[in-house]
Amino acid sequence: MPCPYEQQPKANNHPTSTVSSLVESPVMFNALSDRLQKILGGFRSRARLNAAEIESGLREIRIALLEADVNLKVARGFVTRLKDKLASETVGRALTPAQTIVKLVHEEMVNVLGGDEAAQLAATSYAGRFSPMMLIGLQGSGKTTTAGKLALRFRNEGQRPLLVALDLKRPAAVEQVSIIAGEIGVAAHSGTATTPVDLAREALSYARKEGFSPVLFDTAGRLQIDTELMDELTAIRQVVEPVEVFLVADAMTGQEAVNIAQAFNEKVALTGVILSKFDSDTRGGAALSIRETVGVPIRFVGTGERPDEIEPFYPERWASWILGMGDVVTLIEKVEESIEEKDAEAIAHRLSKERFTLEDFMNVMEQTQKMGPLSQMLKLLPGFKLNEEQIALGERELVRVKAIVRSMTPQERRDPRVLNAGRRRRIALGSGSTVQDINLFMRQFKEMQRMMKHFKKGKLPFAKMFGMG
Amino acid sequence: MRLFGRRDRRKQDASPAERAERLSRWRKGLNRTKASFSGFLQFVATGEAELGEEYYSELHDALILADIGAALAEKTVSWLRTTSSEQGVSSSEVARQLLKQRLTEMLATEEPKPLFADERLNVILFAGVNGTGKTTMLAKIARLLLDENLSVVAAAADTFRAAAVEQLSIWGQRVGFPVITGAQGADPASVVYNTVEHALAQGKHAVLIDTAGRMQTKTALMDELSKIGRAARKVVEKRGEDPDEKLHEVNLLVLDATTGQNAISQAKLFSEAIALHGLVLNKIDGTAKGGVIFPVVATAQVPVMFLGVGEDVDDIVEFDAAEFASALLDND
């Protein structure tokens, strides 16, 4: 399963992080749901989870968290809280014990990652006020690239950002900032001062005079244990009086993420964290660790090397990803983005009045294909572990289904209830399939109609389909 | 490790002062490493803890906090438990020695390829994800080679990142090696090709290749890396010579010690794109323990060759498994 933002199709799927040669039972991140299902799957009937089910479920979750690089202490705390919730949770009739656990894990994780606040933060506007911002972090965490991305974002919002390179240490760091500024068409300050603090002061008054804002201060990478350089950050902060102090942290950071974030926070009081390099197969457990221990919101994630590859951090989305539960929300958004507005309106309008028809189905199918190959879409769904062959099979299946619908008359498409045995035989002939195929498809379509009713009520059909709703 | 192949013998001829200087430089680096480890496995290190459940559970936690991974931590602890009970070990000091030996074995792979071979064109390539410190590491290795009176030229094959070429060029000026560059956005393999041609024509000893950082899951970029890895051989083949005889190739994967379990995926996927001959564990001077190197070595079966211990050009330590295990477990 690729990262939610991974755009490149992979030639072959590889398990993300197994130490299969080392352990008896290899732990795969992308299979937490599957593993829970396997252990707890069979049982459906009881109203409550028993102690043994809870214990083995929690163990799997703890391992999945650790393998996702969530800090040990944070993982422990998480599992303990979960334990209480599980004990009091009633297993709904619709859900298996495994699904119940997955649901609670997801809820708890969204909760820790900041829940609703993310949407508000994403909408934060810096327009109309002078907004200096600092980017700080370890060496190689991606501060300069991120500064460029933020600048482009602000420029696209109609503001006049200014990039300021305060990294006088790394060779060519200043040149890097001015090249990036040129590429994205924003201004970069080139000062004459020889220390970062003086340079910051100089840039600040230049920005005020010329009406630039936000002003993005790109600082040199430093170790959080380097007292001298940490003091320098404090001094810069005092001069700059920033509205935002962003810690840029590598999403692939391991157990130390907590100590790093804490040290920076104590010294310079962070306002937010930006997780860079989230476009690999990393689980990014650092997000959970940092959020839980430092209490500072994760604001953005870097999803590639290009200047536009930055996204607001949405807990809903990443909660699933960290535990390898697929990314339902991203998929839904993709659907929403690619369905053209008028078509979407038309479908929504009809859904509000009538049933979901086969014509709508064809429409949706065509829109779906605009989103990209089926294989990419399937990988976004939880619980899908298909090999290339199975995906190819699925794609052939889609072609067949389309042929079936195309062999129907407009009347049949609008109201499939008229499909009697004779009509079905005709459609089978016309589409090169059998009557059994038609029957099977019509049963599936009925199920789809049922789900679309939930959709109307604002529920997510995909989540429902895969036992996560 | 025979760092310089046959050349190592020449080191014996170095003046005592020179040898002492080299030793102290590396010791300084390693001490710094130890400083960051200290206080970490301290309860193991003091050897005073009682060998019981509490000991094992604390050891387990300490290993996980060192990024060794949940699976390997569990496996290591249960190995120690079994071995201690089989051998009737009750002293935690003896258990510590057992553990040290075990950790050393886990990192002691077969003898790595020497970094340098005489009478060949040495081609050393630096690969890795973004921000692990490839360029700085290249400068450090260049310095090691220059100290041995070898001639070095670098290929600026990171034609993607803004100012990457400038960064390498500045290192070249500081340390004293020429850099062959291409235009921004040029085909990196062609830069390598030109550099190797230049090196052969000038009779240089070594070509160091600085590649762009790339995420291991980006297929197109990994294909590009494979192509970069083939460029030197192409030059030699075109001259009608045998690359296996003419070249000594060492491909290094540079890992960031602060990275968690994703380093395993990095090692795995990079080794699918190019033959890896050695790992560099960089930024070990921070607070991260770099424990992920244990599952990485086990999975990729590639030896660790160097540790990066700071930002200065001298901040490089030749890796030694026993020393690394000591640094993790010893008190002084």
GROMACS .gro file of N, CA and C in nm, chain B residues 17-134:
model
  354
  486ALA      N    1   5.438   1.038   1.489
  486ALA     CA    2   5.355   1.157   1.513
  486ALA      C    3   5.229   1.153   1.426
  487GLU      N    4   5.251   1.114   1.300
  487GLU     CA    5   5.137   1.107   1.209
  487GLU      C    6   5.035   1.003   1.256
  488ARG      N    7   5.089   0.890   1.298
  488ARG     CA    8   4.999   0.784   1.342
  488ARG      C    9   4.919   0.827   1.466
  489ALA      N   10   4.990   0.892   1.556
  489ALA     CA   11   4.925   0.938   1.679
  489ALA      C   12   4.814   1.038   1.645
  490GLU      N   13   4.845   1.123   1.547
  490GLU     CA   14   4.748   1.225   1.508
  490GLU      C   15   4.621   1.159   1.453
  491ARG      N   16   4.642   1.060   1.366
  491ARG     CA   17   4.529   0.991   1.304
  491ARG      C   18   4.445   0.921   1.411
  492LEU      N   19   4.517   0.854   1.500
  492LEU     CA   20   4.447   0.782   1.606
  492LEU      C   21   4.365   0.875   1.693
  493SER      N   22   4.425   0.988   1.727
  493SER     CA   23   4.355   1.077   1.819
  493SER      C   24   4.232   1.138   1.752
  494ARG      N   25   4.245   1.159   1.621
  494ARG     CA   26   4.131   1.216   1.550
  494ARG      C   27   4.012   1.119   1.557
  495TRP      N   28   4.043   0.992   1.534
  495TRP     CA   29   3.934   0.896   1.533
  495TRP      C   30   3.881   0.868   1.672
  496ARG      N   31   3.973   0.872   1.768
  496ARG     CA   32   3.927   0.849   1.905
  496ARG      C   33   3.836   0.962   1.950
  497LYS      N   34   3.874   1.082   1.912
  497LYS     CA   35   3.792   1.199   1.946
  497LYS      C   36   3.650   1.178   1.896
  498GLY      N   37   3.643   1.135   1.771
  498GLY     CA   38   3.513   1.112   1.711
  498GLY      C   39   3.435   1.007   1.786
  499LEU      N   40   3.502   0.900   1.821
  499LEU     CA   41   3.432   0.791   1.885
  499LEU      C   42   3.390   0.829   2.026
  500ASN      N   43   3.474   0.908   2.092
  500ASN     CA   44   3.437   0.953   2.226
  500ASN      C   45   3.310   1.034   2.222
  501ARG      N   46   3.301   1.113   2.120
  501ARG     CA   47   3.181   1.193   2.105
  501ARG      C   48   3.060   1.100   2.093
  502THR      N   49   3.081   0.994   2.018
  502THR     CA   50   2.975   0.896   2.001
  502THR      C   51   2.937   0.838   2.136
  503LYS      N   52   3.040   0.804   2.214
  503LYS     CA   53   3.014   0.744   2.345
  503LYS      C   54   2.938   0.841   2.434
  504ALA      N   55   2.975   0.968   2.423
  504ALA     CA   56   2.909   1.067   2.507
  504ALA      C   57   2.759   1.064   2.482
  505SER      N   58   2.722   1.048   2.357
  505SER     CA   59   2.579   1.050   2.328
  505SER      C   60   2.510   0.923   2.376
  506PHE      N   61   2.587   0.816   2.386
  506PHE     CA   62   2.527   0.691   2.431
  506PHE      C   63   2.515   0.685   2.582
  507SER      N   64   2.603   0.759   2.650
  507SER     CA   65   2.614   0.738   2.794
  507SER      C   66   2.483   0.770   2.863
  508GLY      N   67   2.453   0.698   2.964
  508GLY     CA   68   2.329   0.720   3.037
  508GLY      C   69   2.214   0.645   2.974
  509PHE      N   70   2.244   0.584   2.863
  509PHE     CA   71   2.136   0.521   2.790
  509PHE      C   72   2.115   0.377   2.835
  510LEU      N   73   2.213   0.293   2.809
  510LEU     CA   74   2.201   0.156   2.857
  510LEU      C   75   2.273   0.147   2.992
  511GLN      N   76   2.266   0.254   3.069
  511GLN     CA   77   2.351   0.263   3.185
  511GLN      C   78   2.326   0.152   3.287
  512PHE      N   79   2.201   0.119   3.304
  512PHE     CA   80   2.174   0.015   3.402
  512PHE      C   81   2.239  -0.117   3.359
  513VAL      N   82   2.248  -0.137   3.228
  513VAL     CA   83   2.318  -0.254   3.178
  513VAL      C   84   2.467  -0.233   3.199
  514ALA      N   85   2.508  -0.110   3.175
  514ALA     CA   86   2.650  -0.078   3.179
  514ALA      C   87   2.709  -0.091   3.320
  515THR      N   88   2.634  -0.049   3.420
  515THR     CA   89   2.689  -0.054   3.555
  515THR      C   90   2.711  -0.197   3.600
  516GLY      N   91   2.636  -0.288   3.543
  516GLY     CA   92   2.655  -0.427   3.578
  516GLY      C   93   2.608  -0.458   3.718
  517GLU      N   94   2.533  -0.366   3.779
  517GLU     CA   95   2.489  -0.389   3.917
  517GLU      C   96   2.348  -0.444   3.926
  518ALA      N   97   2.275  -0.419   3.819
  518ALA     CA   98   2.135  -0.461   3.822
  518ALA      C   99   2.126  -0.613   3.841
  519GLU      N  100   2.022  -0.653   3.907
  519GLU     CA  101   2.000  -0.795   3.927
  519GLU      C  102   1.943  -0.855   3.799
  520LEU      N  103   1.985  -0.975   3.770
  520LEU     CA  104   1.941  -1.039   3.646
  520LEU      C  105   1.803  -1.102   3.668
  521GLY      N  106   1.701  -1.023   3.648
  521GLY     CA  107   1.566  -1.075   3.669
  521GLY      C  108   1.470  -1.014   3.569
  522GLU      N  109   1.342  -1.031   3.597
  522GLU     CA  110   1.239  -0.980   3.505
  522GLU      C  111   1.256  -0.832   3.477
  523GLU      N  112   1.287  -0.758   3.584
  523GLU     CA  113   1.298  -0.614   3.570
  523GLU      C  114   1.413  -0.578   3.475
  524TYR      N  115   1.523  -0.652   3.492
  524TYR     CA  116   1.639  -0.632   3.406
  524TYR      C  117   1.601  -0.652   3.260
  525TYR      N  118   1.537  -0.764   3.234
  525TYR     CA  119   1.503  -0.796   3.096
  525TYR      C  120   1.404  -0.695   3.037
  526SER      N  121   1.311  -0.654   3.118
  526SER     CA  122   1.211  -0.563   3.062
  526SER      C  123   1.274  -0.423   3.039
  527GLU      N  124   1.367  -0.386   3.127
  527GLU     CA  125   1.435  -0.258   3.103
  527GLU      C  126   1.526  -0.264   2.981
  528LEU      N  127   1.590  -0.378   2.966
  528LEU     CA  128   1.676  -0.397   2.849
  528LEU      C  129   1.594  -0.387   2.721
  529HIS      N  130   1.480  -0.453   2.725
  529HIS     CA  131   1.389  -0.451   2.610
  529HIS      C  132   1.352  -0.307   2.572
  530ASP      N  133   1.315  -0.230   2.674
  530ASP     CA  134   1.278  -0.090   2.648
  530ASP      C  135   1.396  -0.011   2.593
  531ALA      N  136   1.513  -0.033   2.654
  531ALA     CA  137   1.631   0.042   2.611
  531ALA      C  138   1.664   0.013   2.465
  532LEU      N  139   1.650  -0.111   2.428
  532LEU     CA  140   1.679  -0.148   2.289
  532LEU      C  141   1.581  -0.082   2.193
  533ILE      N  142   1.455  -0.081   2.233
  533ILE     CA  143   1.354  -0.017   2.147
  533ILE      C  144   1.381   0.133   2.135
  534LEU      N  145   1.415   0.195   2.248
  534LEU     CA  146   1.445   0.339   2.245
  534LEU      C  147   1.569   0.369   2.161
  535ALA      N  148   1.652   0.267   2.140
  535ALA     CA  149   1.769   0.285   2.053
  535ALA      C  150   1.734   0.260   1.907
  536ASP      N  151   1.606   0.241   1.877
  536ASP     CA  152   1.557   0.220   1.740
  536ASP      C  153   1.596   0.085   1.681
  537ILE      N  154   1.618  -0.012   1.765
  537ILE     CA  155   1.653  -0.144   1.713
  537ILE      C  156   1.530  -0.215   1.656
  538GLY      N  157   1.413  -0.166   1.692
  538GLY     CA  158   1.289  -0.224   1.639
  538GLY      C  159   1.228  -0.324   1.737
  539ALA      N  160   1.094  -0.327   1.740
  539ALA     CA  161   1.024  -0.411   1.837
  539ALA      C  162   1.058  -0.559   1.820
  540ALA      N  163   1.064  -0.603   1.697
  540ALA     CA  164   1.085  -0.745   1.671
  540ALA      C  165   1.224  -0.789   1.717
  541LEU      N  166   1.323  -0.712   1.677
  541LEU     CA  167   1.461  -0.752   1.710
  541LEU      C  168   1.490  -0.734   1.860
  542ALA      N  169   1.427  -0.633   1.920
  542ALA     CA  170   1.444  -0.613   2.064
  542ALA      C  171   1.393  -0.737   2.139
  543GLU      N  172   1.276  -0.781   2.099
  543GLU     CA  173   1.217  -0.897   2.165
  543GLU      C  174   1.305  -1.020   2.145
  544LYS      N  175   1.352  -1.033   2.023
  544LYS     CA  176   1.433  -1.150   1.991
  544LYS      C  177   1.564  -1.150   2.069
  545THR      N  178   1.625  -1.033   2.079
  545THR     CA  179   1.753  -1.023   2.149
  545THR      C  180   1.737  -1.052   2.298
  546VAL      N  181   1.631  -0.996   2.356
  546VAL     CA  182   1.608  -1.019   2.499
  546VAL      C  183   1.580  -1.166   2.527
  547SER      N  184   1.502  -1.227   2.441
  547SER     CA  185   1.470  -1.367   2.468
  547SER      C  186   1.593  -1.456   2.445
  548TRP      N  187   1.679  -1.413   2.353
  548TRP     CA  188   1.805  -1.486   2.335
  548TRP      C  189   1.890  -1.478   2.463
  549LEU      N  190   1.899  -1.356   2.518
  549LEU     CA  191   1.981  -1.337   2.638
  549LEU      C  192   1.925  -1.417   2.756
  550ARG      N  193   1.794  -1.418   2.765
  550ARG     CA  194   1.726  -1.491   2.871
  550ARG      C  195   1.760  -1.640   2.862
  551THR      N  196   1.744  -1.694   2.742
  551THR     CA  197   1.770  -1.836   2.721
  551THR      C  198   1.916  -1.870   2.747
  552THR      N  199   2.005  -1.790   2.688
  552THR     CA  200   2.148  -1.817   2.702
  552THR      C  201   2.192  -1.808   2.847
  553SER      N  202   2.146  -1.705   2.916
  553SER     CA  203   2.183  -1.689   3.056
  553SER      C  204   2.138  -1.810   3.138
  554SER      N  205   2.018  -1.854   3.111
  554SER     CA  206   1.967  -1.966   3.191
  554SER      C  207   2.038  -2.096   3.153
  555GLU      N  208   2.068  -2.114   3.026
  555GLU     CA  209   2.142  -2.233   2.984
  555GLU      C  210   2.280  -2.239   3.045
  556GLN      N  211   2.344  -2.122   3.050
  556GLN     CA  212   2.482  -2.120   3.100
  556GLN      C  213   2.489  -2.092   3.250
  557GLY      N  214   2.373  -2.088   3.310
  557GLY     CA  215   2.368  -2.063   3.454
  557GLY      C  216   2.424  -1.928   3.495
  558VAL      N  217   2.404  -1.829   3.411
  558VAL     CA  218   2.454  -1.695   3.441
  558VAL      C  219   2.359  -1.623   3.536
  559SER      N  220   2.413  -1.571   3.645
  559SER     CA  221   2.325  -1.496   3.735
  559SER      C  222   2.375  -1.352   3.752
  560SER      N  223   2.498  -1.327   3.708
  560SER     CA  224   2.553  -1.192   3.722
  560SER      C  225   2.518  -1.109   3.600
  561SER      N  226   2.471  -0.988   3.626
  561SER     CA  227   2.435  -0.904   3.512
  561SER      C  228   2.559  -0.858   3.437
  562GLU      N  229   2.673  -0.858   3.504
  562GLU     CA  230   2.798  -0.821   3.437
  562GLU      C  231   2.830  -0.924   3.328
  563VAL      N  232   2.813  -1.051   3.360
  563VAL     CA  233   2.836  -1.156   3.260
  563VAL      C  234   2.733  -1.145   3.148
  564ALA      N  235   2.610  -1.115   3.185
  564ALA     CA  236   2.504  -1.099   3.085
  564ALA      C  237   2.539  -0.985   2.990
  565ARG      N  238   2.597  -0.881   3.047
  565ARG     CA  239   2.635  -0.766   2.964
  565ARG      C  240   2.741  -0.806   2.862
  566GLN      N  241   2.836  -0.885   2.906
  566GLN     CA  242   2.940  -0.931   2.813
  566GLN      C  243   2.879  -1.018   2.703
  567LEU      N  244   2.785  -1.104   2.744
  567LEU     CA  245   2.716  -1.188   2.646
  567LEU      C  246   2.645  -1.101   2.541
  568LEU      N  247   2.577  -1.001   2.591
  568LEU     CA  248   2.500  -0.913   2.504
  568LEU      C  249   2.591  -0.835   2.410
  569LYS      N  250   2.703  -0.791   2.466
  569LYS     CA  251   2.797  -0.715   2.384
  569LYS      C  252   2.848  -0.801   2.269
  570GLN      N  253   2.877  -0.924   2.303
  570GLN     CA  254   2.926  -1.017   2.202
  570GLN      C  255   2.819  -1.041   2.095
  571ARG      N  256   2.696  -1.056   2.143
  571ARG     CA  257   2.584  -1.081   2.052
  571ARG      C  258   2.565  -0.961   1.955
  572LEU      N  259   2.567  -0.841   2.012
  572LEU     CA  260   2.548  -0.722   1.929
  572LEU      C  261   2.663  -0.708   1.829
  573THR      N  262   2.784  -0.740   1.874
  573THR     CA  263   2.898  -0.733   1.784
  573THR      C  264   2.881  -0.829   1.667
  574GLU      N  265   2.840  -0.952   1.702
  574GLU     CA  266   2.820  -1.053   1.596
  574GLU      C  267   2.716  -1.008   1.495
  575MET      N  268   2.612  -0.943   1.548
  575MET     CA  269   2.505  -0.901   1.458
  575MET      C  270   2.555  -0.800   1.354
  576LEU      N  271   2.657  -0.723   1.391
  576LEU     CA  272   2.707  -0.620   1.298
  576LEU      C  273   2.831  -0.666   1.221
  577ALA      N  274   2.893  -0.774   1.270
  577ALA     CA  275   3.014  -0.820   1.204
  577ALA      C  276   2.977  -0.906   1.084
  578THR      N  277   2.969  -0.843   0.972
  578THR     CA  278   2.941  -0.917   0.850
  578THR      C  279   3.075  -0.960   0.791
  579GLU      N  280   3.072  -1.008   0.671
  579GLU     CA  281   3.199  -1.041   0.607
  579GLU      C  282   3.281  -0.912   0.588
  580GLU      N  283   3.410  -0.931   0.577
  580GLU     CA  284   3.503  -0.818   0.558
  580GLU      C  285   3.455  -0.729   0.443
  581PRO      N  286   3.437  -0.600   0.469
  581PRO     CA  287   3.391  -0.515   0.359
  581PRO      C  288   3.497  -0.499   0.251
  582LYS      N  289   3.448  -0.465   0.135
  582LYS     CA  290   3.538  -0.433   0.024
  582LYS      C  291   3.628  -0.317   0.068
  583PRO      N  292   3.758  -0.320   0.038
  583PRO     CA  293   3.840  -0.205   0.075
  583PRO      C  294   3.788  -0.080   0.005
  584LEU      N  295   3.803   0.033   0.071
  584LEU     CA  296   3.756   0.157   0.011
  584LEU      C  297   3.836   0.191  -0.113
  585PHE      N  298   3.962   0.146  -0.112
  585PHE     CA  299   4.051   0.188  -0.220
  585PHE      C  300   4.135   0.070  -0.267
  586ALA      N  301   4.155   0.061  -0.398
  586ALA     CA  302   4.243  -0.042  -0.453
  586ALA      C  303   4.346   0.023  -0.543
  587ASP      N  304   4.470  -0.023  -0.533
  587ASP     CA  305   4.577   0.032  -0.617
  587ASP      C  306   4.558  -0.008  -0.764
  588GLU      N  307   4.613   0.072  -0.850
  588GLU     CA  308   4.616   0.043  -0.993
  588GLU      C  309   4.480   0.024  -1.057
  589ARG      N  310   4.380   0.082  -0.998
  589ARG     CA  311   4.247   0.085  -1.058
  589ARG      C  312   4.197   0.228  -1.050
  590LEU      N  313   4.091   0.255  -1.128
  590LEU     CA  314   4.022   0.381  -1.103
  590LEU      C  315   3.916   0.350  -0.996
  591ASN      N  316   3.929   0.412  -0.883
  591ASN     CA  317   3.834   0.389  -0.774
  591ASN      C  318   3.712   0.479  -0.793
  592VAL      N  319   3.595   0.418  -0.796
  592VAL     CA  320   3.472   0.495  -0.816
  592VAL      C  321   3.385   0.475  -0.692
  593ILE      N  322   3.372   0.581  -0.613
  593ILE     CA  323   3.296   0.570  -0.488
  593ILE      C  324   3.169   0.654  -0.502
  594LEU      N  325   3.055   0.588  -0.486
  594LEU     CA  326   2.927   0.655  -0.507
  594LEU      C  327   2.854   0.671  -0.373
  595PHE      N  328   2.795   0.787  -0.353
  595PHE     CA  329   2.720   0.817  -0.231
  595PHE      C  330   2.572   0.827  -0.263
  596ALA      N  331   2.492   0.736  -0.205
  596ALA     CA  332   2.349   0.737  -0.231
  596ALA      C  333   2.274   0.747  -0.099
  597GLY      N  334   2.148   0.783  -0.108
  597GLY     CA  335   2.067   0.790   0.014
  597GLY      C  336   1.944   0.876  -0.005
  598VAL      N  337   1.855   0.875   0.093
  598VAL     CA  338   1.738   0.961   0.085
  598VAL      C  339   1.782   1.105   0.112
  599ASN      N  340   1.689   1.199   0.101
  599ASN     CA  341   1.722   1.340   0.115
  599ASN      C  342   1.768   1.373   0.257
  600GLY      N  343   1.872   1.454   0.263
  600GLY     CA  344   1.912   1.510   0.392
  600GLY      C  345   1.988   1.418   0.487
  601THR      N  346   2.047   1.311   0.437
  601THR     CA  347   2.122   1.223   0.528
  601THR      C  348   2.266   1.269   0.543
  602GLY      N  349   2.311   1.360   0.455
  602GLY     CA  350   2.448   1.411   0.466
  602GLY      C  351   2.545   1.350   0.367
  603LYS      N  352   2.496   1.322   0.247
  603LYS     CA  353   2.581   1.259   0.144
  603LYS      C  354   2.698   1.349   0.104
   0.00000   0.00000   0.00000
